[in-house]
Short mmCIF file of C-alpha atoms in Angstrom, two decimals:
data_model
loop_
_atom_site.label_atom_id
_atom_site.label_comp_id
_atom_site.label_asym_id
_atom_site.label_seq_id
_atom_site.Cartn_x
_atom_site.Cartn_y
_atom_site.Cartn_z
CA MET A 1 -13.20 12.46 -49.44
CA GLN A 2 -12.99 10.34 -46.32
CA ASP A 3 -14.23 11.54 -42.85
CA GLU A 4 -11.43 12.06 -40.45
CA ILE A 5 -11.11 9.80 -37.52
CA ILE A 6 -11.74 11.76 -34.33
CA ASN A 7 -10.18 10.41 -31.02
CA LYS A 8 -12.82 11.51 -28.56
CA VAL A 9 -11.25 10.05 -25.70
CA ALA A 10 -8.43 12.30 -26.15
CA GLN A 11 -10.50 15.28 -26.59
CA SER A 12 -12.68 14.60 -23.42
CA LYS A 13 -12.18 16.37 -20.04
CA LEU A 14 -11.71 13.07 -18.40
CA ILE A 15 -8.72 12.81 -16.03
CA THR A 16 -7.26 9.40 -15.59
CA PHE A 17 -5.84 8.69 -12.15
CA ASN A 18 -3.37 5.97 -12.17
CA LEU A 19 -2.52 4.63 -8.72
CA GLU A 20 0.60 2.89 -10.31
CA ASP A 21 2.13 6.33 -10.58
CA TYR A 22 2.23 6.70 -6.87
CA TYR A 23 3.86 3.34 -6.27
CA PRO A 24 6.98 4.15 -4.18
CA LYS A 25 10.32 2.81 -5.13
CA GLY A 26 11.98 0.55 -2.34
CA GLU A 27 12.50 -3.01 -1.51
CA ARG A 28 9.64 -4.91 0.02
CA MET A 29 10.85 -7.42 2.62
CA VAL A 30 9.15 -9.97 4.94
CA LEU A 31 10.42 -10.56 8.43
CA ASP A 32 9.28 -13.86 9.54
CA ILE A 33 9.83 -14.51 13.18
CA LYS A 34 8.78 -18.10 13.29
CA ASP A 35 12.57 -19.03 13.47
CA TRP A 36 12.92 -16.89 16.66
CA LEU A 37 10.34 -19.00 18.46
CA TYR A 38 10.95 -22.31 20.46
CA GLU A 39 9.75 -25.01 18.09
CA GLY A 40 8.41 -22.34 15.94
CA PHE A 41 5.34 -21.78 18.25
CA ILE A 42 6.40 -20.55 21.74
CA LEU A 43 7.83 -17.09 22.41
CA LYS A 44 10.32 -17.13 25.25
CA GLU A 45 11.17 -13.75 26.09
CA LYS A 46 14.67 -13.93 26.86
CA GLU A 47 15.56 -16.06 23.77
CA PHE A 48 13.32 -13.86 21.52
CA ARG A 49 15.12 -10.55 22.78
CA ALA A 50 18.43 -12.39 22.30
CA PHE A 51 17.51 -12.90 18.42
CA VAL A 52 16.17 -9.34 18.19
CA GLU A 53 19.61 -8.12 19.54
CA GLU A 54 21.70 -10.34 17.45
CA HIS A 55 19.78 -9.77 14.28
CA ASP A 56 21.38 -7.78 11.39
CA TRP A 57 18.90 -4.81 11.22
CA SER A 58 20.96 -3.05 8.55
CA GLN A 59 19.57 -5.31 5.78
CA TYR A 60 16.38 -3.51 6.05
CA LYS A 61 17.93 -0.03 5.20
CA ASP A 62 15.37 1.94 3.20
CA ALA A 63 13.09 -0.96 2.69
CA TYR A 64 9.34 -1.61 3.40
CA VAL A 65 9.13 -4.37 5.89
CA ALA A 66 6.13 -6.64 6.46
CA MET A 67 6.55 -8.34 9.91
CA HIS A 68 4.84 -11.64 10.59
CA CYS A 69 4.66 -15.26 11.98
CA SER A 70 4.04 -17.89 9.31
CA THR A 71 3.20 -20.37 12.12
CA ASP A 72 0.04 -20.55 14.24
CA ALA A 73 1.77 -19.13 17.17
CA ILE A 74 0.15 -16.60 19.45
CA ILE A 75 2.45 -13.65 19.58
CA PRO A 76 2.18 -11.18 22.27
CA GLY A 77 1.82 -7.61 21.00
CA TRP A 78 4.93 -6.23 22.59
CA ALA A 79 7.06 -8.58 20.48
CA TYR A 80 5.98 -6.62 17.24
CA LEU A 81 6.40 -3.35 18.94
CA LEU A 82 9.99 -4.39 19.93
CA LEU A 83 10.70 -5.15 16.18
CA SER A 84 9.12 -1.84 15.08
CA VAL A 85 11.39 -0.10 17.52
CA LYS A 86 14.44 -1.78 16.11
CA LEU A 87 13.47 -0.92 12.46
CA SER A 88 12.51 2.74 13.15
CA GLY A 89 15.09 4.97 11.48
CA ILE A 90 16.12 2.00 9.34
CA ALA A 91 13.18 0.79 7.29
CA LYS A 92 10.99 3.29 5.50
CA LYS A 93 7.99 1.65 6.88
CA ALA A 94 7.06 -1.42 9.00
CA VAL A 95 3.87 -2.99 9.61
CA GLN A 96 2.60 -6.25 11.10
CA GLY A 97 1.01 -8.38 8.61
CA SER A 98 1.49 -9.77 4.92
CA LEU A 99 2.91 -7.91 1.94
CA VAL A 100 -0.55 -7.05 0.93
CA ASP A 101 -0.94 -5.26 4.57
CA LEU A 102 2.06 -3.47 3.91
CA GLU A 103 1.19 -2.22 0.30
CA THR A 104 -2.14 -1.11 1.80
CA SER A 105 -0.58 0.74 4.54
CA ILE A 106 1.85 2.49 2.15
CA TYR A 107 -1.12 3.33 -0.23
CA GLN A 108 -3.30 4.58 2.62
CA SER A 109 -0.50 7.02 3.67
CA ILE A 110 0.11 8.15 0.29
CA ILE A 111 -3.65 8.91 -0.64
CA GLU A 112 -4.21 10.53 2.59
CA ASN A 113 -1.53 13.18 1.65
CA ILE A 114 -2.63 13.68 -2.00
CA ASP A 115 -3.96 17.31 -2.65
CA VAL A 116 -7.47 16.56 -4.21
CA SER A 117 -8.23 20.15 -4.60
CA GLU A 118 -6.93 19.96 -8.39
CA TYR A 119 -9.66 17.30 -9.00
CA GLN A 120 -12.64 19.94 -7.95
CA ASP A 121 -15.56 19.24 -10.39
CA LYS A 122 -13.42 17.14 -12.72
CA LEU A 123 -14.60 14.00 -14.40
CA ILE A 124 -12.21 11.24 -13.07
CA ILE A 125 -11.35 7.69 -14.12
CA ILE A 126 -9.45 5.63 -11.74
CA LYS A 127 -7.28 3.45 -13.92
CA GLY A 128 -7.98 -0.49 -12.88
CA CYS A 129 -5.22 -2.20 -14.56
CA SER A 130 -1.64 -1.94 -13.20
CA LYS A 131 1.55 -3.84 -13.48
CA LYS A 132 2.77 -3.07 -10.01
CA PRO A 133 1.17 -4.41 -6.79
CA VAL A 134 -1.51 -1.85 -6.11
CA PRO A 135 -3.63 -3.31 -3.44
CA ALA A 136 -7.54 -3.50 -3.86
CA ASN A 137 -7.97 -1.23 -0.87
CA ALA A 138 -5.99 1.39 -2.47
CA TYR A 139 -8.83 1.97 -5.09
CA LEU A 140 -11.29 2.29 -2.22
CA PHE A 141 -9.26 4.83 -0.35
CA LEU A 142 -8.91 6.77 -3.58
CA ALA A 143 -12.54 6.85 -4.42
CA GLU A 144 -13.46 7.87 -0.88
CA ARG A 145 -10.94 10.72 -1.01
CA LEU A 146 -11.94 12.06 -4.43
CA LYS A 147 -15.78 11.72 -3.84
CA PRO A 148 -16.14 15.13 -2.11
CA VAL A 149 -14.46 17.04 -4.94
CA ALA A 150 -14.99 15.24 -8.18
CA LYS A 151 -17.95 15.80 -10.45
CA SER A 152 -17.85 12.16 -11.39
CA ILE A 153 -15.69 8.97 -10.67
CA MET A 154 -15.47 5.91 -13.03
CA TYR A 155 -13.30 2.95 -12.98
CA GLY A 156 -11.43 1.31 -15.69
CA GLU A 157 -10.25 2.78 -18.97
CA ALA A 158 -11.76 5.63 -20.91
CA CYS A 159 -12.90 3.47 -23.65
CA SER A 160 -14.75 1.14 -21.25
CA SER A 161 -15.28 2.75 -17.82
CA VAL A 162 -17.85 1.62 -15.19
CA PRO A 163 -19.49 4.73 -13.49
CA LEU A 164 -19.24 4.68 -9.78
CA TYR A 165 -20.25 8.17 -8.58
CA LYS A 166 -21.99 11.24 -10.31
CA ARG A 167 -22.56 14.41 -8.34
CA LYS A 168 -26.13 15.46 -8.62
#
């Protein structure tokens, strides 16, 4: 009689936390203002404001928007504030920076709002591989958020996890 194969991972009390499950739906868009600058480098207030007024803001409806300038121009802070005011109530979220900055900001908000009480005294594995663009900082935010409640935190997969924290 052969021994039965037992899946110890399935029987364990490990909880896998997959940040990919929290990836919000919605188009990600980049608003590059370089074309709104004189020769791509100089912001002239009157012309810039004209571009802002004439721009079709409806295209950002329910999107996540990363605002930036792809040239080395020095952009005054009020310019991005003006853009964010225009995007307010249209886009789901707008940030100054890259798409990575955008995803980081999105995940930071999500992780700050997770009810971690259900993870009290639990053994947690933060799943490392994802098919969606989960930013590296999201893993840091999550580990920091879970540490006060978790019994232990690991990273990876149940079959090959890396220990990160164990409460004494």
